[in-house]
Amino acid sequence: MKRSIAVALLFLLFIINTSFFRVSGPSSDAYYIIIKKHAYALMVYDSKGWLATYPVVFGSKDLKDKMVEGDRETPEGNFRIVSKRVHEKWCRMMMLDFPNAESIQKFNVRKQQGIIPPNAKIGGGVGIHGTWPHEDFAVDRYDNWTQGCISMKNEDVVELYNLIPVGTRVSIQK
């Protein structure tokens, strides 16, 4: 009898601690992020309001909207975090859904208006990540060094990574 109870408890623990059984965590709409490029700031909000502000840097120093692949500009618009992972170079990486429908529409309009060449590509691979190891000073100095991503100090990106779930809304503004 004791053995049956022990086996049942072990089975129950197995089920609870596997992916078959999901304990609900924060929903993707529990938080949202606003990034203001001109202020070099990433602000985190929840349903009650502002939670934290972190200093950030970007790609190009002119802080223009992304136009084409390879321009080193950080895109402006509304996105979602689609994946998170520990990154071998930049501490943590939270990928955005760029290009999404909004950014593709903006890109196509610019092509039609002749603002960008007809053979231009939109690019991709934009995310929020840390800095190279021991180079958090790049954020303190406002050194825009990325290829169009948003870079945070490593301590800050770990804190953000642990707080927000995949699916979190991100608004990048001028």
CSV table of C-alpha atoms in Angstrom, one decimal:
chain,number,residue,atom,x,y,z
A,1,MET,CA,0.0,0.0,0.0
A,2,LYS,CA,2.8,2.4,0.9
A,3,ARG,CA,4.6,1.5,-2.3
A,4,SER,CA,1.5,2.3,-4.3
A,5,ILE,CA,1.1,5.7,-2.7
A,6,ALA,CA,4.8,6.5,-3.2
A,7,VAL,CA,4.6,5.5,-6.9
A,8,ALA,CA,1.4,7.6,-7.3
A,9,LEU,CA,3.1,10.6,-5.7
A,10,LEU,CA,6.2,10.2,-7.9
A,11,PHE,CA,4.0,10.0,-11.0
A,12,LEU,CA,2.1,13.1,-9.9
A,13,LEU,CA,5.4,15.0,-9.3
A,14,PHE,CA,6.5,13.9,-12.8
A,15,ILE,CA,3.4,15.2,-14.4
A,16,ILE,CA,3.5,18.5,-12.6
A,17,ASN,CA,7.1,19.2,-13.4
A,18,THR,CA,6.9,18.4,-17.2
A,19,SER,CA,5.7,20.4,-20.1
A,20,PHE,CA,2.5,18.4,-20.1
A,21,PHE,CA,1.3,20.5,-17.2
A,22,ARG,CA,1.7,24.2,-17.5
A,23,VAL,CA,1.5,26.5,-14.4
A,24,SER,CA,0.2,29.8,-15.7
A,25,GLY,CA,2.8,32.5,-15.6
A,26,PRO,CA,2.5,36.1,-16.7
A,27,SER,CA,0.6,36.6,-19.9
A,28,SER,CA,2.2,38.3,-22.8
A,29,ASP,CA,0.0,41.3,-22.2
A,30,ALA,CA,1.0,41.6,-18.5
A,31,TYR,CA,3.8,44.0,-19.6
A,32,TYR,CA,4.6,46.3,-22.4
A,33,ILE,CA,7.7,48.2,-23.4
A,34,ILE,CA,8.2,51.7,-24.9
A,35,ILE,CA,11.6,52.5,-26.3
A,36,LYS,CA,12.2,56.2,-27.0
A,37,LYS,CA,15.2,56.6,-29.2
A,38,HIS,CA,15.8,60.3,-28.7
A,39,ALA,CA,15.9,59.7,-24.9
A,40,TYR,CA,18.0,56.6,-25.2
A,41,ALA,CA,15.5,54.9,-22.8
A,42,LEU,CA,13.6,51.7,-22.6
A,43,MET,CA,10.6,51.9,-20.2
A,44,VAL,CA,8.7,48.9,-18.9
A,45,TYR,CA,5.0,49.1,-17.9
A,46,ASP,CA,2.5,46.7,-16.4
A,47,SER,CA,-1.3,47.1,-15.9
A,48,LYS,CA,-0.7,49.5,-13.0
A,49,GLY,CA,1.7,51.8,-14.8
A,50,TRP,CA,5.5,52.4,-15.1
A,51,LEU,CA,7.8,49.9,-13.5
A,52,ALA,CA,11.4,50.7,-14.7
A,53,THR,CA,13.5,52.7,-17.1
A,54,TYR,CA,16.8,51.4,-18.6
A,55,PRO,CA,19.4,53.3,-20.6
A,56,VAL,CA,19.8,51.8,-24.1
A,57,VAL,CA,21.7,52.4,-27.4
A,58,PHE,CA,21.0,51.6,-31.0
A,59,GLY,CA,22.5,51.3,-34.4
A,60,SER,CA,23.3,54.5,-36.3
A,61,LYS,CA,24.0,57.7,-34.4
A,62,ASP,CA,21.4,59.7,-36.5
A,63,LEU,CA,18.5,57.6,-34.9
A,64,LYS,CA,16.5,57.5,-38.1
A,65,ASP,CA,13.9,54.8,-38.8
A,66,LYS,CA,15.1,51.7,-40.5
A,67,MET,CA,14.7,51.9,-44.3
A,68,VAL,CA,16.6,48.9,-45.8
A,69,GLU,CA,18.7,45.9,-44.8
A,70,GLY,CA,22.2,46.9,-43.7
A,71,ASP,CA,21.5,50.6,-42.9
A,72,ARG,CA,22.3,50.0,-39.2
A,73,GLU,CA,19.1,51.9,-38.2
A,74,THR,CA,16.7,50.7,-35.5
A,75,PRO,CA,13.2,50.3,-36.8
A,76,GLU,CA,10.3,52.3,-35.4
A,77,GLY,CA,6.8,50.9,-34.9
A,78,ASN,CA,5.0,48.3,-32.9
A,79,PHE,CA,6.4,44.8,-32.4
A,80,ARG,CA,6.3,41.8,-30.1
A,81,ILE,CA,9.0,39.7,-28.5
A,82,VAL,CA,8.9,36.4,-30.4
A,83,SER,CA,11.7,34.5,-28.7
A,84,LYS,CA,14.2,34.8,-25.8
A,85,ARG,CA,17.5,33.1,-25.3
A,86,VAL,CA,20.9,33.3,-23.6
A,87,HIS,CA,23.3,34.7,-26.1
A,88,GLU,CA,26.9,33.7,-26.5
A,89,LYS,CA,28.1,37.2,-27.3
A,90,TRP,CA,25.5,39.7,-25.9
A,91,CYS,CA,24.4,38.1,-22.6
A,92,ARG,CA,20.6,37.8,-23.5
A,93,MET,CA,18.7,38.2,-26.7
A,94,MET,CA,15.0,39.0,-27.1
A,95,MET,CA,14.0,38.9,-30.7
A,96,LEU,CA,11.4,41.1,-32.2
A,97,ASP,CA,8.9,40.2,-34.9
A,98,PHE,CA,10.6,42.6,-37.4
A,99,PRO,CA,9.6,42.7,-40.1
A,100,ASN,CA,6.0,42.5,-39.3
A,101,ALA,CA,2.9,43.5,-41.3
A,102,GLU,CA,3.2,47.2,-40.2
A,103,SER,CA,6.9,47.5,-41.1
A,104,ILE,CA,6.4,45.6,-44.4
A,105,GLN,CA,3.6,48.0,-45.4
A,106,LYS,CA,5.9,51.0,-44.5
A,107,PHE,CA,8.7,49.5,-46.6
A,108,ASN,CA,6.5,48.9,-49.6
A,109,VAL,CA,5.1,52.5,-49.5
A,110,ARG,CA,8.6,53.8,-49.4
A,111,LYS,CA,9.5,51.7,-52.4
A,112,GLN,CA,6.5,52.9,-54.3
A,113,GLN,CA,7.4,56.5,-53.5
A,114,GLY,CA,10.9,56.0,-54.8
A,115,ILE,CA,12.4,56.7,-51.3
A,116,ILE,CA,14.3,53.4,-51.4
A,117,PRO,CA,15.6,51.5,-54.4
A,118,PRO,CA,13.2,48.9,-56.0
A,119,ASN,CA,15.7,46.1,-55.4
A,120,ALA,CA,16.2,46.9,-51.7
A,121,LYS,CA,15.5,44.3,-49.0
A,122,ILE,CA,13.8,45.0,-45.7
A,123,GLY,CA,16.2,43.1,-43.4
A,124,GLY,CA,15.5,41.3,-40.2
A,125,GLY,CA,17.0,39.9,-37.0
A,126,VAL,CA,16.3,42.9,-34.8
A,127,GLY,CA,16.2,42.4,-31.0
A,128,ILE,CA,16.9,43.7,-27.6
A,129,HIS,CA,20.3,42.4,-26.2
A,130,GLY,CA,23.2,43.1,-23.9
A,131,THR,CA,26.7,44.3,-24.7
A,132,TRP,CA,29.9,42.5,-25.3
A,133,PRO,CA,31.3,41.2,-22.0
A,134,HIS,CA,32.8,44.1,-19.9
A,135,GLU,CA,31.6,46.7,-22.3
A,136,ASP,CA,28.6,48.2,-20.6
A,137,PHE,CA,30.4,51.5,-20.8
A,138,ALA,CA,29.1,51.7,-24.4
A,139,VAL,CA,25.6,52.4,-23.0
A,140,ASP,CA,26.9,54.9,-20.5
A,141,ARG,CA,28.7,56.8,-23.4
A,142,TYR,CA,25.7,56.6,-25.8
A,143,ASP,CA,27.8,54.7,-28.3
A,144,ASN,CA,25.4,53.5,-30.9
A,145,TRP,CA,27.2,50.3,-32.0
A,146,THR,CA,24.6,47.7,-33.1
A,147,GLN,CA,23.4,46.8,-36.6
A,148,GLY,CA,20.0,48.1,-35.7
A,149,CYS,CA,19.2,46.3,-32.5
A,150,ILE,CA,18.6,47.8,-29.0
A,151,SER,CA,21.5,47.2,-26.6
A,152,MET,CA,21.3,47.4,-22.8
A,153,LYS,CA,23.8,46.9,-20.0
A,154,ASN,CA,24.1,43.2,-19.3
A,155,GLU,CA,22.8,43.5,-15.7
A,156,ASP,CA,19.7,45.4,-17.1
A,157,VAL,CA,19.1,42.9,-19.9
A,158,VAL,CA,19.2,40.0,-17.5
A,159,GLU,CA,16.6,41.8,-15.3
A,160,LEU,CA,14.3,42.5,-18.2
A,161,TYR,CA,14.8,39.0,-19.6
A,162,ASN,CA,13.7,37.5,-16.3
A,163,LEU,CA,10.7,39.8,-16.1
A,164,ILE,CA,8.9,39.8,-19.4
A,165,PRO,CA,7.4,36.8,-21.3
A,166,VAL,CA,7.6,36.0,-25.0
A,167,GLY,CA,4.7,38.0,-26.7
A,168,THR,CA,5.3,41.2,-24.8
A,169,ARG,CA,4.4,44.3,-26.9
A,170,VAL,CA,7.3,46.7,-27.8
A,171,SER,CA,6.8,50.2,-29.2
A,172,ILE,CA,9.9,51.8,-30.7
A,173,GLN,CA,9.5,55.6,-31.1
A,174,LYS,CA,11.6,58.4,-32.4
